[in-house]
mmCIF file of N, CA, C and O in Angstrom:
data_model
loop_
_atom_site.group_PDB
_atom_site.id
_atom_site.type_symbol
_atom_site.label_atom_id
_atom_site.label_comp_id
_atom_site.label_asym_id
_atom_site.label_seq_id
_atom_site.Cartn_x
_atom_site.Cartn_y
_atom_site.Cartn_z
ATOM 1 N N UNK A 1 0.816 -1.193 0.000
ATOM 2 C CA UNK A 1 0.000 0.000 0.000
ATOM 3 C C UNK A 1 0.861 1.258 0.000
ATOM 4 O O UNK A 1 0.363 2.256 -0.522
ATOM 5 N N UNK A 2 2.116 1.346 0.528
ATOM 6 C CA UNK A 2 3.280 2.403 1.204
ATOM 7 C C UNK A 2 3.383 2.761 -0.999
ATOM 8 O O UNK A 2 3.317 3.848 -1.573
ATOM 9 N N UNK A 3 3.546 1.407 -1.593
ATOM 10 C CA UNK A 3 4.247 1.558 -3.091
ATOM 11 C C UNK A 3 2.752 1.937 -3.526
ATOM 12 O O UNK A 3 2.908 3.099 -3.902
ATOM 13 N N UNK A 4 1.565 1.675 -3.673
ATOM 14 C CA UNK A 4 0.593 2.515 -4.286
ATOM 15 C C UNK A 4 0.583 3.995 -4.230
ATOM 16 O O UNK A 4 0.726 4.814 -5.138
ATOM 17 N N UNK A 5 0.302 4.215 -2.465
ATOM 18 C CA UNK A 5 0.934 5.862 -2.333
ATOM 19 C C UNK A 5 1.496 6.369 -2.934
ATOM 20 O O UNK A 5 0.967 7.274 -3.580
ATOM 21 N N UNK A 6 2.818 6.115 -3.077
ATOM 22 C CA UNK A 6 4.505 6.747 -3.777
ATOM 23 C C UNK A 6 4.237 6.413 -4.948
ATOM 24 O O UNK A 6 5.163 6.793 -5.664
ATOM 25 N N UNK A 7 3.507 5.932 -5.495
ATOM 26 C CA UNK A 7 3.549 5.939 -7.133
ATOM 27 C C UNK A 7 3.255 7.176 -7.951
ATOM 28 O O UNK A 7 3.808 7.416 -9.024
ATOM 29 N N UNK A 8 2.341 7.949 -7.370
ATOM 30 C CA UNK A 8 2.630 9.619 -8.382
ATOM 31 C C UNK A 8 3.704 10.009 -8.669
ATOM 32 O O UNK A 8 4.172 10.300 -9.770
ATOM 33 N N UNK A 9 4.384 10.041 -7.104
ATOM 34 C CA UNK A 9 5.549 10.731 -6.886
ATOM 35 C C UNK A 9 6.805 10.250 -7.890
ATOM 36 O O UNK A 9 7.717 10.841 -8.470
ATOM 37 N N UNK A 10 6.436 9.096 -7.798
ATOM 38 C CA UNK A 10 7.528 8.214 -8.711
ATOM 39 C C UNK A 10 7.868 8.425 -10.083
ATOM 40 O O UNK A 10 8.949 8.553 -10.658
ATOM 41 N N UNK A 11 6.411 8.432 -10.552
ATOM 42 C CA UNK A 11 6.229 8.524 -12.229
ATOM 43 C C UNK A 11 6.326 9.655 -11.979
ATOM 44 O O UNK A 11 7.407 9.828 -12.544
ATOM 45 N N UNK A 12 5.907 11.295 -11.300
ATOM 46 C CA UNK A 12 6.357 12.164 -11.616
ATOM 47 C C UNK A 12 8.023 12.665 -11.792
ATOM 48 O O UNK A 12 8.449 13.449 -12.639
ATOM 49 N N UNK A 13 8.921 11.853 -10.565
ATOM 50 C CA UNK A 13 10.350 11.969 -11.001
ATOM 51 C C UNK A 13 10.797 11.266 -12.335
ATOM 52 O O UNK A 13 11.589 11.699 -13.172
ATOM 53 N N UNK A 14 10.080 10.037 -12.336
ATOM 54 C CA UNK A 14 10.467 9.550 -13.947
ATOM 55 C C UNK A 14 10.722 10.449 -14.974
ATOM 56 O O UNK A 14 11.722 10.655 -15.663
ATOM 57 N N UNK A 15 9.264 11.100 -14.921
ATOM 58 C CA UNK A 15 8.617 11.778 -16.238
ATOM 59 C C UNK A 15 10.046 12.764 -16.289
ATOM 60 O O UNK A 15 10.715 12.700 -17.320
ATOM 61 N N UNK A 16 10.440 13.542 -15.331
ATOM 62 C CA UNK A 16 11.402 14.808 -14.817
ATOM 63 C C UNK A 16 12.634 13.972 -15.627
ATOM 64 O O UNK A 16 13.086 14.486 -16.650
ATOM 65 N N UNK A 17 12.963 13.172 -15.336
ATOM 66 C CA UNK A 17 14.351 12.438 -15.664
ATOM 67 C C UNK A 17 13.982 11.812 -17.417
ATOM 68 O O UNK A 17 14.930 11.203 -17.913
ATOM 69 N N UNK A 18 12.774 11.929 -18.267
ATOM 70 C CA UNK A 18 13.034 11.313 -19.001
ATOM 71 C C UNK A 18 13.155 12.647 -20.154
ATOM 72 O O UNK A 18 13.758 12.599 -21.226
ATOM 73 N N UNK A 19 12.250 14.058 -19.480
ATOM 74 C CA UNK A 19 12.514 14.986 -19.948
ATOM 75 C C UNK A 19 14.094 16.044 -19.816
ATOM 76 O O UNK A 19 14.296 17.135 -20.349
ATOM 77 N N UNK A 20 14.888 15.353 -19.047
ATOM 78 C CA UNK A 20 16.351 15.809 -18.713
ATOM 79 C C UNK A 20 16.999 15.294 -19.935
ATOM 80 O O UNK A 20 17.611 15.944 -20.782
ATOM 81 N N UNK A 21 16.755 13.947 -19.892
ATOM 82 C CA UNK A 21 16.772 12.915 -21.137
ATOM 83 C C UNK A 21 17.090 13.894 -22.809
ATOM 84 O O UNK A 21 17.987 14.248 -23.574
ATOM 85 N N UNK A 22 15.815 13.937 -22.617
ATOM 86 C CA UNK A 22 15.528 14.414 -24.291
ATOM 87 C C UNK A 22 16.526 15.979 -24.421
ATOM 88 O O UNK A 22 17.317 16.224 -25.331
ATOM 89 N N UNK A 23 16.236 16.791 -23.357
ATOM 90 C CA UNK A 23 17.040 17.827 -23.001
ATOM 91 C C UNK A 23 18.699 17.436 -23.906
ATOM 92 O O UNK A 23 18.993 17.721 -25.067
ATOM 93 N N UNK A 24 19.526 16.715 -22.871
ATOM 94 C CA UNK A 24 20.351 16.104 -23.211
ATOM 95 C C UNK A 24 20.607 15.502 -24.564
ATOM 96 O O UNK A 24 21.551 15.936 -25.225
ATOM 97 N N UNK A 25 19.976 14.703 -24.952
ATOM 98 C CA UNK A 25 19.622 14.511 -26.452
ATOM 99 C C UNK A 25 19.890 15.468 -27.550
ATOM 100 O O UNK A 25 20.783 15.263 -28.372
ATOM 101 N N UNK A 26 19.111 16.530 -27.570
ATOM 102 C CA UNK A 26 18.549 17.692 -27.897
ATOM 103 C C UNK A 26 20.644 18.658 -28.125
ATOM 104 O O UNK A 26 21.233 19.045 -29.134
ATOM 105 N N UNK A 27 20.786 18.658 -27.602
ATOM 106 C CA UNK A 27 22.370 19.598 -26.871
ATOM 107 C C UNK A 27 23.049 19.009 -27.612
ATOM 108 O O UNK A 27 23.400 19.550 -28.661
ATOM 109 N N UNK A 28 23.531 17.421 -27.221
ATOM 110 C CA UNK A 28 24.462 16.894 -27.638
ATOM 111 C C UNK A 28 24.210 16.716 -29.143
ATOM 112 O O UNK A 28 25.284 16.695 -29.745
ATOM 113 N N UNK A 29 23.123 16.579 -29.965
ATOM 114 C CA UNK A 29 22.822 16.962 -30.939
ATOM 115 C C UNK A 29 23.368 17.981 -31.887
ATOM 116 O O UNK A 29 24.088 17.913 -32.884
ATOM 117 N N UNK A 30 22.679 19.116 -31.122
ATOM 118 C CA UNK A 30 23.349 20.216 -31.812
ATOM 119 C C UNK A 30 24.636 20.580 -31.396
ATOM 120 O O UNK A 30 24.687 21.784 -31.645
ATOM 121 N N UNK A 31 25.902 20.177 -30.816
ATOM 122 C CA UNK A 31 26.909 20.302 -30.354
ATOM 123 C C UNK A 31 27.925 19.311 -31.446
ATOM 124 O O UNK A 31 29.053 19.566 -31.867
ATOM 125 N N UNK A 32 27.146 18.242 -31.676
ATOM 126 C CA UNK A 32 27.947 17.230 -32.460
ATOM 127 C C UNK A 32 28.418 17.168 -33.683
ATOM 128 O O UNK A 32 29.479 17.087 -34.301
ATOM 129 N N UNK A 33 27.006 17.249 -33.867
ATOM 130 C CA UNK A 33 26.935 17.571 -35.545
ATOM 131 C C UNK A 33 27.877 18.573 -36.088
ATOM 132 O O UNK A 33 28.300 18.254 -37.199
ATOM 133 N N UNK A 34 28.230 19.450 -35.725
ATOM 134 C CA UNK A 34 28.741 20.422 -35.918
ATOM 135 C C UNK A 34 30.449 20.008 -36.322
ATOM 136 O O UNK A 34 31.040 20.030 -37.402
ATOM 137 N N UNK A 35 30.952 19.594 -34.780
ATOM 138 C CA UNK A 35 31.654 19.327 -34.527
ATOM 139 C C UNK A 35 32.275 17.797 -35.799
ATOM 140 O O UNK A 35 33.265 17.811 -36.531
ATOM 141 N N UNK A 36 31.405 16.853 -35.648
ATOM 142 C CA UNK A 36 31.662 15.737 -36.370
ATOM 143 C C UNK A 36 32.197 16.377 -37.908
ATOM 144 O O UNK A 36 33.124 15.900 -38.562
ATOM 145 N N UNK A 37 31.384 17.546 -38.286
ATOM 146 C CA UNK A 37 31.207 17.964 -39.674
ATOM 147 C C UNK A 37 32.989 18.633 -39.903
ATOM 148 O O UNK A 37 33.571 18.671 -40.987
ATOM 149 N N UNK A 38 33.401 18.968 -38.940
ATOM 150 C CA UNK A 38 34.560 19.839 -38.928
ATOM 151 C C UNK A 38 35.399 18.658 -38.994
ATOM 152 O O UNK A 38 36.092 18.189 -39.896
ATOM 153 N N UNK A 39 35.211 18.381 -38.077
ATOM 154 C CA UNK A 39 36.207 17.089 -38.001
ATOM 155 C C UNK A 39 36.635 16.276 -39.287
ATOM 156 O O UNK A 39 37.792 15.988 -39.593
ATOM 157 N N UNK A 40 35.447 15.950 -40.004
ATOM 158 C CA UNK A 40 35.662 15.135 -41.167
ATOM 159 C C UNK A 40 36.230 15.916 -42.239
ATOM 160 O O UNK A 40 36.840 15.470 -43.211
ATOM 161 N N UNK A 41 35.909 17.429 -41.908
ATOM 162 C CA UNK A 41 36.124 17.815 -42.898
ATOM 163 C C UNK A 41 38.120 18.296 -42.722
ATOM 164 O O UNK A 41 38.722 18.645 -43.738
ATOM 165 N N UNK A 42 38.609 18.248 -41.811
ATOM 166 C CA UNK A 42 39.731 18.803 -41.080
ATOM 167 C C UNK A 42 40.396 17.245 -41.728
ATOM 168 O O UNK A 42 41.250 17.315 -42.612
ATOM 169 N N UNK A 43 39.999 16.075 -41.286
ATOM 170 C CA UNK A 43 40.706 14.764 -41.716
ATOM 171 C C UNK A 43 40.935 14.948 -43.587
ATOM 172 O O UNK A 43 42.026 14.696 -44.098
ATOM 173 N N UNK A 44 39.955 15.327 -44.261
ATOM 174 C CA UNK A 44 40.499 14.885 -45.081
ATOM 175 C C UNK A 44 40.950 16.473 -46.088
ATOM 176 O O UNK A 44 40.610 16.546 -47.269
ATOM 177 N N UNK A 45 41.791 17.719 -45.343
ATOM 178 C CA UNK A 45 41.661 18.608 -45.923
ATOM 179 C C UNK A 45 43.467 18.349 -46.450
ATOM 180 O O UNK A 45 44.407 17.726 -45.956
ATOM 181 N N UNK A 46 43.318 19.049 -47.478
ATOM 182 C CA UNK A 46 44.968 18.929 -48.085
ATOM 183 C C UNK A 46 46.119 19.528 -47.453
ATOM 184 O O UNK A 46 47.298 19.336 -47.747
ATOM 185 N N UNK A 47 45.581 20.383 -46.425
ATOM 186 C CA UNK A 47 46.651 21.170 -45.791
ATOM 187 C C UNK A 47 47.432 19.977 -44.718
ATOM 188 O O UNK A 47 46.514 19.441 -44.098
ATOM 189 N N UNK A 48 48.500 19.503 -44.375
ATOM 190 C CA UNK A 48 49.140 18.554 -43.549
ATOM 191 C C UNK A 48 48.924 18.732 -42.202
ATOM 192 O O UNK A 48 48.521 17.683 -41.699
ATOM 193 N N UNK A 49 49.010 19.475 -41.555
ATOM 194 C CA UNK A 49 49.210 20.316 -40.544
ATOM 195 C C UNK A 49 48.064 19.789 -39.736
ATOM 196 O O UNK A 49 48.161 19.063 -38.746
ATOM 197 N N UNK A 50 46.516 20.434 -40.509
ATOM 198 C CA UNK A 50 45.668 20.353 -40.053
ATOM 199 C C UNK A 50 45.089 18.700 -39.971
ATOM 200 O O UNK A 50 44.512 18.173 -39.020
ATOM 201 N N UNK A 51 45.426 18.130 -41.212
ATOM 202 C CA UNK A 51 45.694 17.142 -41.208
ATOM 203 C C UNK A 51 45.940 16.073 -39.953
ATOM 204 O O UNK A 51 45.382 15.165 -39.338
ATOM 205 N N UNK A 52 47.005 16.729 -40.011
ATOM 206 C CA UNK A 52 47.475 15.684 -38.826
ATOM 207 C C UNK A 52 47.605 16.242 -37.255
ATOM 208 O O UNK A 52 48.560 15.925 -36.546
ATOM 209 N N UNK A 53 46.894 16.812 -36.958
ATOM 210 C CA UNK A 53 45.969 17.942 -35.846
ATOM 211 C C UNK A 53 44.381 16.708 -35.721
ATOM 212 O O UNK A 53 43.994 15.812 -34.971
ATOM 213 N N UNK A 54 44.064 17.187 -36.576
ATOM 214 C CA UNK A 54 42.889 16.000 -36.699
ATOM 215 C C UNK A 54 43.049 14.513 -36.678
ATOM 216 O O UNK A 54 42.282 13.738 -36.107
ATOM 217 N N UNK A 55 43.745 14.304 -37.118
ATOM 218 C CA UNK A 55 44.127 12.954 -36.758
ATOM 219 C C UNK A 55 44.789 11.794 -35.785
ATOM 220 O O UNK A 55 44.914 10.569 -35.761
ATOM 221 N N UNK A 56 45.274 13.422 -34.680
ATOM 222 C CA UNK A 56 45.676 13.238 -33.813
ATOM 223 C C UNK A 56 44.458 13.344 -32.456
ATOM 224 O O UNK A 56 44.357 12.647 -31.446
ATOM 225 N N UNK A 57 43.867 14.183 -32.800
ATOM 226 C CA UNK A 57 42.495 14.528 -32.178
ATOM 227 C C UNK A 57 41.492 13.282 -31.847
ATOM 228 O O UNK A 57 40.858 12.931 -30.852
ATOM 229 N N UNK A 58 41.676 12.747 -33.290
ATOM 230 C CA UNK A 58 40.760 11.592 -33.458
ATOM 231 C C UNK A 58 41.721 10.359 -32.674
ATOM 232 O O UNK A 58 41.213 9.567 -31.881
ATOM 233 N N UNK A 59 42.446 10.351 -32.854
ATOM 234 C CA UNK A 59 42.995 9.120 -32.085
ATOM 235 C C UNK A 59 42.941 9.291 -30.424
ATOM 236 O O UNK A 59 42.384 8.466 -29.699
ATOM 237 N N UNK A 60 43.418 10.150 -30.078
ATOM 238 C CA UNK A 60 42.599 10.550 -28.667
ATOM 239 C C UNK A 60 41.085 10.425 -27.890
ATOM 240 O O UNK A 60 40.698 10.090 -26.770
ATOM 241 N N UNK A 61 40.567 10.819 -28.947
ATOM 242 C CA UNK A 61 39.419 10.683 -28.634
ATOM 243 C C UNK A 61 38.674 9.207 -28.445
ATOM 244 O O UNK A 61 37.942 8.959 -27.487
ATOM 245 N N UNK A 62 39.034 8.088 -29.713
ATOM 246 C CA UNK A 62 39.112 7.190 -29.670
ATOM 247 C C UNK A 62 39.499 6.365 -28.881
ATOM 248 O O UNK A 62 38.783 5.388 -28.662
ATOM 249 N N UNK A 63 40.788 6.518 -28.198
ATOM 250 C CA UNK A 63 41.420 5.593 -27.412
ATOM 251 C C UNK A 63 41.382 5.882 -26.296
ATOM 252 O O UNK A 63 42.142 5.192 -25.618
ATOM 253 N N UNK A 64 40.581 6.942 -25.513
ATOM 254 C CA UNK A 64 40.265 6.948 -24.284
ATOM 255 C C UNK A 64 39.016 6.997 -23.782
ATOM 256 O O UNK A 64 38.208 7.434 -24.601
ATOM 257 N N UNK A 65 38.631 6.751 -22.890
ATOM 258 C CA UNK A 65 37.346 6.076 -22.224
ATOM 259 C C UNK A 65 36.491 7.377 -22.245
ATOM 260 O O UNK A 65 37.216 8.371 -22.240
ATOM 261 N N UNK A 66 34.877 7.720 -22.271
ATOM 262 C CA UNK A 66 34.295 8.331 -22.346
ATOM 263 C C UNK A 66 34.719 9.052 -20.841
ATOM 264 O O UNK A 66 35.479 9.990 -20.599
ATOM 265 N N UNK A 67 33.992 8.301 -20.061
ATOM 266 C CA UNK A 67 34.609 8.949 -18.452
ATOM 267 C C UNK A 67 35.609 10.113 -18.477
ATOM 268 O O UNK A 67 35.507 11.333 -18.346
ATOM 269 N N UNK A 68 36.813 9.087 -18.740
ATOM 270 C CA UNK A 68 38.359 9.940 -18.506
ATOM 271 C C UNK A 68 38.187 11.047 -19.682
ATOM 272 O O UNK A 68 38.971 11.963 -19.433
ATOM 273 N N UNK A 69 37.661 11.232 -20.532
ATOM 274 C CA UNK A 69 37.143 12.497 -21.480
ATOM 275 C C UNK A 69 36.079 13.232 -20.670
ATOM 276 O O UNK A 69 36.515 14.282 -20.197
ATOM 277 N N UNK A 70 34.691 12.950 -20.355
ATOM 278 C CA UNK A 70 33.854 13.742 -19.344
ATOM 279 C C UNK A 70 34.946 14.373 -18.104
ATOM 280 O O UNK A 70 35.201 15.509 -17.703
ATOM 281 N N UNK A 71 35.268 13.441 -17.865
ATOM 282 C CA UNK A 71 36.347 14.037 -16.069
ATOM 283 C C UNK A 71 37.162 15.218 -16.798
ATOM 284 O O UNK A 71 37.093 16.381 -16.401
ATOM 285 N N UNK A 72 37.980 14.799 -17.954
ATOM 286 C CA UNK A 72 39.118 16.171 -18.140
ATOM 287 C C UNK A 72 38.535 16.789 -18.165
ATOM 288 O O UNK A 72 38.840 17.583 -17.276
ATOM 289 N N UNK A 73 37.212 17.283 -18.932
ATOM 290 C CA UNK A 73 36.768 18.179 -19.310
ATOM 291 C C UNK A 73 36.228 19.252 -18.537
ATOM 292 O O UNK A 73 36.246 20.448 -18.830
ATOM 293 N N UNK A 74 35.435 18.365 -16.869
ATOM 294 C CA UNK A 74 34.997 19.518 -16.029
ATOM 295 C C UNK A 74 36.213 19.786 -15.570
ATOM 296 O O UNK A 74 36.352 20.988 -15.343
ATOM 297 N N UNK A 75 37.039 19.213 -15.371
ATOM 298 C CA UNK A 75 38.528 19.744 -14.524
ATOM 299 C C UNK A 75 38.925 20.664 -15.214
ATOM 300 O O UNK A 75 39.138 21.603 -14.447
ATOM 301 N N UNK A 76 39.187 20.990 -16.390
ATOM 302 C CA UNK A 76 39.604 22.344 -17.547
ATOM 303 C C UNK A 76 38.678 23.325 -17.049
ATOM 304 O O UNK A 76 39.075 24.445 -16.725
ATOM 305 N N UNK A 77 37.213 22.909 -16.950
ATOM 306 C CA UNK A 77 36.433 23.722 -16.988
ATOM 307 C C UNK A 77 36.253 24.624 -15.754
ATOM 308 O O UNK A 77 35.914 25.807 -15.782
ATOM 309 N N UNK A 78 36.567 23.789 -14.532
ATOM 310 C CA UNK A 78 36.449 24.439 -12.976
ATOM 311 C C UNK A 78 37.414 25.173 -13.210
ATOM 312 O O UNK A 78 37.212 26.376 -13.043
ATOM 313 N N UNK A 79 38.808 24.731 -13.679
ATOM 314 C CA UNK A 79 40.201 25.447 -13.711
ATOM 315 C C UNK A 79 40.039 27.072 -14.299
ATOM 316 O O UNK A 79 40.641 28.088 -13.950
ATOM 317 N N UNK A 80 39.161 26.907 -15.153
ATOM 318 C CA UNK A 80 39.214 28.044 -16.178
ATOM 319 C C UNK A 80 38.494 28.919 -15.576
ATOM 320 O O UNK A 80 38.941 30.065 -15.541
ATOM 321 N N UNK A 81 37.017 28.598 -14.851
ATOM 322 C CA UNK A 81 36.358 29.285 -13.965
ATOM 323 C C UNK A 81 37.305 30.234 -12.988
ATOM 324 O O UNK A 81 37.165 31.433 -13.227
ATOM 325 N N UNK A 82 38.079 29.971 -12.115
ATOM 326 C CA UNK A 82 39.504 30.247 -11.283
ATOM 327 C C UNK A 82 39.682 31.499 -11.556
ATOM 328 O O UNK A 82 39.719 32.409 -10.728
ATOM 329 N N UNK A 83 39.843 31.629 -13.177
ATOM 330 C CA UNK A 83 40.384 32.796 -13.531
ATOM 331 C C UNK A 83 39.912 33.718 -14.219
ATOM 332 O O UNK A 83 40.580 34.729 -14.437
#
């Protein structure tokens, strides 16, 4: 009976978390695309440099764990706040 009670409450945090969800979705979306587009376009541009900037980028990105990419990133980010 305690879980009948708490069931609004429940599906209402759901609902909250599935709309954070789409939120999220939504961002990384328009953040990516963008990004992906440069990227591909940076890999295969004739200049060397950039070239291999990008390709170095990409291998990084690749070979390390999503996490240890999320973590650097707020750590840059608090850092930068600082100043």
């Amino acid at each position: 009976s305690d879980f009948i009670q708490g069931l609004p409450v429940l599906l209402e945090h759901m609902g909250e978390g599935a709309l954070v969800s789409i939120k999220v979705f939504f961002y990384t979306l328009i953040f990516a695309l963008p990004l992906g587009l440069i990227v591909a376009m940076g890999r295969s541009c004739k200049i060397k440099v950039i070239s291999y900037i990008v390709r170095g980028y990409i291998l990084v990105m690749r070979g390390t764990p999503l996490m240890l990419q999320l973590l650097s990133w707020k750590t840059l980010l608090q850092s930068l706040k600082k100043f």
